[in-house]
CSV table of C-alpha atoms in Angstrom, one decimal:
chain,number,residue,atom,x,y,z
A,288,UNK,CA,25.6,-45.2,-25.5
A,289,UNK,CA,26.4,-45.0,-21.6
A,290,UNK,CA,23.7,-46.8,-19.8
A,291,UNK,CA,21.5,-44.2,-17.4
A,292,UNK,CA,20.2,-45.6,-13.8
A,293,UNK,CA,17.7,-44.4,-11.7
A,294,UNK,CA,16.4,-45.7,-8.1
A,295,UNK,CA,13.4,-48.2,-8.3
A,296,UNK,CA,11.7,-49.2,-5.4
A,297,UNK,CA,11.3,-53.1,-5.1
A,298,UNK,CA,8.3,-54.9,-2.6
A,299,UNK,CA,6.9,-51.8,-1.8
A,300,UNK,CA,10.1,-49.4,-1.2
A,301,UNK,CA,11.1,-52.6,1.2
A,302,UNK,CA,14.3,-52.7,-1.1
A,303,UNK,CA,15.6,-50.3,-3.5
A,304,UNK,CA,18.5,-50.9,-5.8
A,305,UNK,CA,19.6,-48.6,-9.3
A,306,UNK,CA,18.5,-50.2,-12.5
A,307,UNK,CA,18.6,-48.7,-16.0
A,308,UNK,CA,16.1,-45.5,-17.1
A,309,UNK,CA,15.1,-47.7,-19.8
A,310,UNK,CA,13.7,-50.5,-18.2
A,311,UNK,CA,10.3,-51.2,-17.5
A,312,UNK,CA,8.4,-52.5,-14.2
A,313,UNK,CA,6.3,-55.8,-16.5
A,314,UNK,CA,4.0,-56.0,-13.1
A,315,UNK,CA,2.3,-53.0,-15.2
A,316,UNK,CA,1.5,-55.3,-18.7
A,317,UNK,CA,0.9,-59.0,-16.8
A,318,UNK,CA,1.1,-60.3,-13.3
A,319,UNK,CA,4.1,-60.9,-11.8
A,320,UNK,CA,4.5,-63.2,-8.6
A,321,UNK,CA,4.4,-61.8,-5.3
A,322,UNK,CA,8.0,-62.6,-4.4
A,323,UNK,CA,9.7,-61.0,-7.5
A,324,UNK,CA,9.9,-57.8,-9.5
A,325,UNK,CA,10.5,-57.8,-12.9
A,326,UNK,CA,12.4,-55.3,-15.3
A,327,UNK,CA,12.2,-55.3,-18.7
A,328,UNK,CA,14.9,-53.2,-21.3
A,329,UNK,CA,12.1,-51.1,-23.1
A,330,UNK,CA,13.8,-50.8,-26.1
A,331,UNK,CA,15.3,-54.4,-26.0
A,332,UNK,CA,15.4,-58.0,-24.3
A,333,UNK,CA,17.5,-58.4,-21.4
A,334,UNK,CA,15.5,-58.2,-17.9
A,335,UNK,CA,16.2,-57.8,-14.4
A,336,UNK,CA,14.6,-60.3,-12.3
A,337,UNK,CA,14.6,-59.8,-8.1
A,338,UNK,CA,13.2,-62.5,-6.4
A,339,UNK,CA,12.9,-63.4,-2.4
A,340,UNK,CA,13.2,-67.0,-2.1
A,341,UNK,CA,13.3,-69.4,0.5
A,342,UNK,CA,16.9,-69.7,1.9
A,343,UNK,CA,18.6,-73.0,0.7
A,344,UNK,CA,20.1,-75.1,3.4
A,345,UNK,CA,20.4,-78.6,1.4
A,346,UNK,CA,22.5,-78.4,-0.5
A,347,UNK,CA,24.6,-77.1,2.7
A,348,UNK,CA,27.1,-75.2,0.9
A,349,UNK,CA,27.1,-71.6,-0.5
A,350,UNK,CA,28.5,-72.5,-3.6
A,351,UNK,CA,26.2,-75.4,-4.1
A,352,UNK,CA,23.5,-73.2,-3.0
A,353,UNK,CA,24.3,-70.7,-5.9
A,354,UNK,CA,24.3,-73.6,-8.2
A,355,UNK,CA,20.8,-74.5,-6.7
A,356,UNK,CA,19.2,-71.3,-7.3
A,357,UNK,CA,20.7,-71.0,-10.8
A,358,UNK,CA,19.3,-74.3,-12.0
A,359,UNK,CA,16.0,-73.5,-10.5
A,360,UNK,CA,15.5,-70.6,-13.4
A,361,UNK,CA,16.8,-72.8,-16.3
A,362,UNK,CA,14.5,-74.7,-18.4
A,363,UNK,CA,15.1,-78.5,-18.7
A,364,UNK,CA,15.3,-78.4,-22.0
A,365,UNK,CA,17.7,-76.1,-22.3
A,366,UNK,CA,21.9,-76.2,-22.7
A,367,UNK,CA,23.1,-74.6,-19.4
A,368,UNK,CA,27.2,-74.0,-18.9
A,369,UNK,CA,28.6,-72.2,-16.4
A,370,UNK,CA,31.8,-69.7,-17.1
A,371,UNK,CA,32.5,-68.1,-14.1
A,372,UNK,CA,31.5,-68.1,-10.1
A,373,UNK,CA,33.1,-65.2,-7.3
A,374,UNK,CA,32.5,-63.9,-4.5
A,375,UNK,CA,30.5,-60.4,-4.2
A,376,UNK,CA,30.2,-57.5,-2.9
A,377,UNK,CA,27.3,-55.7,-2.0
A,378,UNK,CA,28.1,-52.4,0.2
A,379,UNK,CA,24.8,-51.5,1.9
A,380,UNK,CA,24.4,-54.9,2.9
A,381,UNK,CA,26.2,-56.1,6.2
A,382,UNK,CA,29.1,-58.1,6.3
A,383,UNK,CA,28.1,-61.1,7.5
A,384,UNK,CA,25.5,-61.4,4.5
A,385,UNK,CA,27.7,-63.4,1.8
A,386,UNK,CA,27.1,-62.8,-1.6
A,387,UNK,CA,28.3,-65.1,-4.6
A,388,UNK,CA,27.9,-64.3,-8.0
A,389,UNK,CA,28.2,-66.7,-11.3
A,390,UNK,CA,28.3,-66.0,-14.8
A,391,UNK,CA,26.5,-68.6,-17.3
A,392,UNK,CA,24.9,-69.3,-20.6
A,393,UNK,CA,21.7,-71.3,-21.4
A,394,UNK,CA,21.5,-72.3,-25.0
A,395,UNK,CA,17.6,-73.9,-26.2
A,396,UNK,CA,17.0,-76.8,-28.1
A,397,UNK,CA,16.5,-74.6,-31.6
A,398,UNK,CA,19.9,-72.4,-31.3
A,399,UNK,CA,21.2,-76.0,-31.0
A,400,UNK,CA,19.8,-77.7,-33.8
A,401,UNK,CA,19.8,-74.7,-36.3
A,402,UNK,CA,16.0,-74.4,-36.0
A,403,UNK,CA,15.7,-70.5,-34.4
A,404,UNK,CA,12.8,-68.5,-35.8
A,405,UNK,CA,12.2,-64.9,-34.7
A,406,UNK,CA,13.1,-63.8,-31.6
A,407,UNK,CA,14.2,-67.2,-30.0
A,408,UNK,CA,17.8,-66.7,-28.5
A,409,UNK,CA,20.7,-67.8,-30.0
A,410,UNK,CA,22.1,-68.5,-26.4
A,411,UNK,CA,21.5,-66.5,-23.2
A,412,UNK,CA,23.6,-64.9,-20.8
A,413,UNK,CA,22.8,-65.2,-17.4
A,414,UNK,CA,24.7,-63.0,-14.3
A,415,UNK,CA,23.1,-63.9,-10.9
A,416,UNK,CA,23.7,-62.8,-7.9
A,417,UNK,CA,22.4,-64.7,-4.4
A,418,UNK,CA,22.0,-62.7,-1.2
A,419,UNK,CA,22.4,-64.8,1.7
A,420,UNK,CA,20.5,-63.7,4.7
A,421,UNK,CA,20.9,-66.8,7.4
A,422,UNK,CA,18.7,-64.8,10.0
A,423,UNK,CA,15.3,-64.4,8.3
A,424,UNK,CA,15.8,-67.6,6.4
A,425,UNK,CA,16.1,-65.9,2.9
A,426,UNK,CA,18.2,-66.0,-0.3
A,427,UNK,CA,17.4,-62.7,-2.1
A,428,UNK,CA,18.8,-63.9,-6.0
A,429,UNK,CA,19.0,-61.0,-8.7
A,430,UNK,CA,19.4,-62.5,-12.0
A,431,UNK,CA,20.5,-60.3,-15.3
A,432,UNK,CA,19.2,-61.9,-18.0
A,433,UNK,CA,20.7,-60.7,-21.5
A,434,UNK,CA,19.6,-63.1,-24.7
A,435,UNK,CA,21.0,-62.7,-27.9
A,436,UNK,CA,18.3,-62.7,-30.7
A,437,UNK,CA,20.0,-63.4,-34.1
A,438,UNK,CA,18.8,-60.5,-36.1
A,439,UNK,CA,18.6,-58.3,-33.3
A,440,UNK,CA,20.9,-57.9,-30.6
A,441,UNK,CA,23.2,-60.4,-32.1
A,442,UNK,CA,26.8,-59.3,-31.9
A,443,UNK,CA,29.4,-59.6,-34.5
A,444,UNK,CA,31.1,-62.8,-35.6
A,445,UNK,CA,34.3,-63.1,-33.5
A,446,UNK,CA,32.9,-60.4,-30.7
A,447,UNK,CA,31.9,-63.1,-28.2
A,448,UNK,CA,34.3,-65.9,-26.9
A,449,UNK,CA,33.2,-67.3,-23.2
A,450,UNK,CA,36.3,-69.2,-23.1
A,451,UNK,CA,38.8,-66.2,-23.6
A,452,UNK,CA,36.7,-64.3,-21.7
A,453,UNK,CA,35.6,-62.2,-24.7
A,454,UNK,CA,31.7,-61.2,-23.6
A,455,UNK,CA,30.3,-58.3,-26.4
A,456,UNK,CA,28.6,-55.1,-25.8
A,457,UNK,CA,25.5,-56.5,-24.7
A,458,UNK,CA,27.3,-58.8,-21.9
A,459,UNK,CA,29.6,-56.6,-20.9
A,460,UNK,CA,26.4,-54.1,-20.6
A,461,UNK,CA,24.8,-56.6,-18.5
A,462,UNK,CA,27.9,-56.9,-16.2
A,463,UNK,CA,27.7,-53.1,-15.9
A,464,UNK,CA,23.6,-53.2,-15.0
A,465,UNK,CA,24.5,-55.8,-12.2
A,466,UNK,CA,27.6,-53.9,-11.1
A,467,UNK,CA,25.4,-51.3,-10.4
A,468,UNK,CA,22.7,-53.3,-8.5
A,469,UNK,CA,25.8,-54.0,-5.9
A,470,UNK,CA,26.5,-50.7,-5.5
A,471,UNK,CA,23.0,-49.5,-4.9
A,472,UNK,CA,21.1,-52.6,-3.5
A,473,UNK,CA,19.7,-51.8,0.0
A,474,UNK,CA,17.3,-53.3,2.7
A,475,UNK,CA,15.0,-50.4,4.0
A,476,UNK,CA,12.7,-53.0,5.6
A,477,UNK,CA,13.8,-56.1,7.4
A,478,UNK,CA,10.3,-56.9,7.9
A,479,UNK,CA,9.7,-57.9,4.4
A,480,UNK,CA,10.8,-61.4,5.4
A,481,UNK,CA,8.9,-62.3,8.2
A,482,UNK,CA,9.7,-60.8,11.5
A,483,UNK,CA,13.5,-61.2,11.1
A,484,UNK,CA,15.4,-58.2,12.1
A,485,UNK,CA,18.5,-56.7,10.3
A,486,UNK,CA,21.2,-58.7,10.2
A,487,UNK,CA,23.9,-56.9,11.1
Protein backbone atom coordinates (compact mmCIF):
# COMPACT_ATOMS: atom_id res chain seq x y z
CA UNK A 1 0.00 0.00 0.00
CA UNK A 2 1.60 3.54 -1.02
CA UNK A 3 2.53 5.33 2.04
CA UNK A 4 0.31 8.83 2.42
CA UNK A 5 2.20 12.09 4.05
CA UNK A 6 0.79 14.98 5.44
CA UNK A 7 2.61 18.30 6.96
CA UNK A 8 3.27 18.09 10.80
CA UNK A 9 4.35 20.93 12.63
CA UNK A 10 7.43 20.19 14.89
CA UNK A 11 8.49 22.68 18.18
CA UNK A 12 5.56 24.65 17.75
CA UNK A 13 5.32 25.11 13.81
CA UNK A 14 9.20 26.23 14.35
CA UNK A 15 9.90 23.29 11.80
CA UNK A 16 7.68 21.46 9.62
CA UNK A 17 8.57 18.41 7.61
CA UNK A 18 6.00 15.52 5.79
CA UNK A 19 5.62 12.34 7.71
CA UNK A 20 3.16 9.49 7.19
CA UNK A 21 -0.94 10.02 7.74
CA UNK A 22 -0.63 7.12 9.96
CA UNK A 23 1.64 8.20 12.44
CA UNK A 24 0.91 9.42 15.67
CA UNK A 25 2.36 12.59 17.75
CA UNK A 26 3.27 10.05 21.30
CA UNK A 27 3.63 13.65 23.20
CA UNK A 28 -0.35 13.01 23.22
CA UNK A 29 -0.12 9.35 25.33
CA UNK A 30 3.29 10.13 27.61
CA UNK A 31 5.72 13.01 27.84
CA UNK A 32 8.15 13.54 25.45
CA UNK A 33 11.33 15.72 26.10
CA UNK A 34 11.33 19.20 25.19
CA UNK A 35 14.00 18.92 22.47
CA UNK A 36 12.26 16.11 20.42
CA UNK A 37 9.01 15.08 18.78
CA UNK A 38 8.09 11.78 18.46
CA UNK A 39 6.02 9.80 15.72
CA UNK A 40 4.72 6.68 16.13
CA UNK A 41 3.23 4.21 12.93
CA UNK A 42 -0.33 3.81 14.42
CA UNK A 43 -0.95 0.72 13.07
CA UNK A 44 2.67 -0.55 13.60
CA UNK A 45 6.29 -0.04 15.18
CA UNK A 46 8.60 2.09 13.31
CA UNK A 47 8.89 5.83 14.71
CA UNK A 48 10.08 9.03 13.68
CA UNK A 49 12.17 10.66 16.11
CA UNK A 50 13.31 14.76 15.65
CA UNK A 51 15.51 15.86 18.08
CA UNK A 52 17.61 19.38 18.47
CA UNK A 53 20.75 18.59 20.07
CA UNK A 54 23.71 20.34 20.98
CA UNK A 55 26.09 20.66 17.91
CA UNK A 56 29.06 18.15 18.18
CA UNK A 57 32.44 19.72 17.84
CA UNK A 58 34.65 16.83 19.46
CA UNK A 59 34.79 14.58 17.65
CA UNK A 60 35.86 17.45 14.99
CA UNK A 61 34.80 15.74 11.96
CA UNK A 62 31.32 15.39 10.29
CA UNK A 63 31.50 11.92 9.71
CA UNK A 64 32.73 11.20 13.20
CA UNK A 65 30.11 13.51 14.36
CA UNK A 66 27.33 11.39 12.60
CA UNK A 67 28.88 8.38 14.22
CA UNK A 68 28.59 10.36 17.60
CA UNK A 69 25.08 11.09 17.39
CA UNK A 70 24.18 7.52 16.16
CA UNK A 71 25.82 5.89 19.21
CA UNK A 72 24.23 8.30 21.51
CA UNK A 73 20.62 6.53 20.64
CA UNK A 74 21.90 2.88 20.85
CA UNK A 75 21.61 0.95 23.95
CA UNK A 76 24.97 -0.50 25.42
CA UNK A 77 23.76 -3.59 25.34
CA UNK A 78 22.85 -3.80 22.16
CA UNK A 79 24.67 -5.27 18.65
CA UNK A 80 25.07 -1.99 16.51
CA UNK A 81 26.58 -2.36 12.72
CA UNK A 82 26.66 0.18 10.44
CA UNK A 83 25.85 -0.62 6.47
CA UNK A 84 25.89 2.45 4.88
CA UNK A 85 26.91 6.44 5.44
CA UNK A 86 26.32 9.41 2.39
CA UNK A 87 25.99 12.57 1.99
CA UNK A 88 22.34 14.35 1.99
CA UNK A 89 20.38 16.41 0.66
CA UNK A 90 17.90 18.44 2.18
CA UNK A 91 16.37 21.20 -0.31
CA UNK A 92 14.75 23.89 1.98
CA UNK A 93 17.75 23.91 3.92
CA UNK A 94 20.69 26.27 2.79
CA UNK A 95 23.65 25.07 1.21
CA UNK A 96 26.08 25.55 3.61
CA UNK A 97 24.15 23.34 6.15
CA UNK A 98 25.72 19.69 5.50
CA UNK A 99 23.69 16.89 5.92
CA UNK A 100 25.11 13.18 6.26
CA UNK A 101 22.95 10.29 6.47
CA UNK A 102 23.92 6.51 7.59
CA UNK A 103 22.02 3.43 7.43
CA UNK A 104 22.50 0.81 10.45
CA UNK A 105 21.16 -2.09 12.42
CA UNK A 106 21.06 -2.66 16.23
CA UNK A 107 20.44 -6.22 17.22
CA UNK A 108 19.55 -6.77 21.37
CA UNK A 109 20.94 -9.25 23.53
CA UNK A 110 17.72 -11.75 23.08
CA UNK A 111 17.50 -11.71 19.02
CA UNK A 112 21.15 -12.76 19.79
CA UNK A 113 20.88 -15.41 21.99
CA UNK A 114 17.50 -16.93 20.59
CA UNK A 115 15.69 -15.66 23.79
CA UNK A 116 12.94 -13.02 21.92
CA UNK A 117 9.47 -12.99 23.53
CA UNK A 118 6.65 -10.86 22.15
CA UNK A 119 7.30 -7.90 20.60
CA UNK A 120 11.17 -7.62 21.25
CA UNK A 121 12.93 -6.97 17.83
CA UNK A 122 14.57 -9.35 15.98
CA UNK A 123 17.11 -6.58 14.85
CA UNK A 124 16.31 -2.87 14.15
CA UNK A 125 16.88 -0.74 11.30
CA UNK A 126 18.04 2.56 11.95
CA UNK A 127 18.14 5.66 9.00
CA UNK A 128 19.45 8.91 10.62
CA UNK A 129 19.92 11.89 9.33
CA UNK A 130 22.16 14.91 11.14
CA UNK A 131 21.51 18.48 10.22
CA UNK A 132 24.42 20.48 10.73
CA UNK A 133 23.80 24.04 11.67
CA UNK A 134 27.52 25.63 12.64
CA UNK A 135 25.77 29.10 13.34
CA UNK A 136 23.37 28.50 16.20
CA UNK A 137 25.52 25.64 17.47
CA UNK A 138 22.92 22.82 16.67
CA UNK A 139 22.82 19.35 15.06
CA UNK A 140 19.07 18.78 14.23
CA UNK A 141 19.32 14.45 13.91
CA UNK A 142 16.02 12.72 12.43
CA UNK A 143 16.26 9.16 13.15
CA UNK A 144 13.73 6.42 11.26
CA UNK A 145 13.49 3.79 13.40
CA UNK A 146 11.91 0.49 11.75
CA UNK A 147 12.19 -2.79 14.18
CA UNK A 148 11.28 -6.07 12.94
CA UNK A 149 9.12 -8.04 15.50
CA UNK A 150 9.21 -11.76 14.68
CA UNK A 151 5.58 -12.55 14.32
CA UNK A 152 4.66 -9.26 13.13
CA UNK A 153 6.36 -7.17 10.79
CA UNK A 154 8.87 -9.82 10.17
CA UNK A 155 9.64 -10.15 6.56
CA UNK A 156 10.16 -13.34 4.68
CA UNK A 157 13.15 -15.71 4.90
CA UNK A 158 15.53 -14.56 2.13
CA UNK A 159 13.74 -10.89 1.72
CA UNK A 160 16.43 -9.06 3.82
CA UNK A 161 20.28 -9.28 3.04
CA UNK A 162 22.24 -5.89 4.43
CA UNK A 163 25.28 -7.09 2.76
CA UNK A 164 23.72 -7.37 -0.91
CA UNK A 165 21.91 -4.51 -0.22
CA UNK A 166 18.64 -6.44 -0.07
CA UNK A 167 16.46 -4.21 2.75
CA UNK A 168 12.43 -5.64 2.67
CA UNK A 169 9.31 -3.76 2.42
CA UNK A 170 9.47 -2.37 5.72
CA UNK A 171 13.14 -0.86 5.19
CA UNK A 172 12.79 0.13 2.05
CA UNK A 173 9.36 1.85 3.42
CA UNK A 174 11.52 3.47 5.96
CA UNK A 175 13.92 4.76 3.33
CA UNK A 176 10.91 6.22 1.52
CA UNK A 177 9.42 8.02 5.05
CA UNK A 178 12.96 9.62 5.41
CA UNK A 179 13.22 10.50 1.64
CA UNK A 180 10.36 12.32 2.16
CA UNK A 181 11.45 14.22 5.37
CA UNK A 182 14.37 15.67 2.94
CA UNK A 183 12.21 16.76 0.59
CA UNK A 184 9.78 18.55 2.98
CA UNK A 185 12.01 19.46 6.09
CA UNK A 186 12.04 23.22 6.64
CA UNK A 187 13.12 25.98 9.27
CA UNK A 188 10.22 28.54 9.70
CA UNK A 189 11.91 29.82 12.86
CA UNK A 190 15.57 30.38 13.29
CA UNK A 191 14.83 31.47 16.75
CA UNK A 192 14.16 28.03 17.98
CA UNK A 193 17.79 27.72 18.74
CA UNK A 194 18.69 30.58 20.64
CA UNK A 195 19.06 33.77 18.91
CA UNK A 196 20.94 32.38 15.89
CA UNK A 197 19.74 33.68 12.67
CA UNK A 198 19.21 31.69 9.41
CA UNK A 199 22.01 30.46 8.09
CA UNK A 200 22.12 31.10 4.85
Amino acid sequence: MPITFKPIELFGGAITANLPSSYADVSNIREVPDHQEIYLDASGFSSVIVEIAERVSDPPTDPEALKFHFEDIVDEHDTSRVWHTDVAQLVHLPPNAPCYTLLATTTPPAAINGNVHAKTPSFTAVLLTMIRLEAQSTDIVVTVNIPHIPGHQEPSDGEVNFEERKFGSLVEDGIKIRDEVWRSLEVRDWGLFGGGGDVS
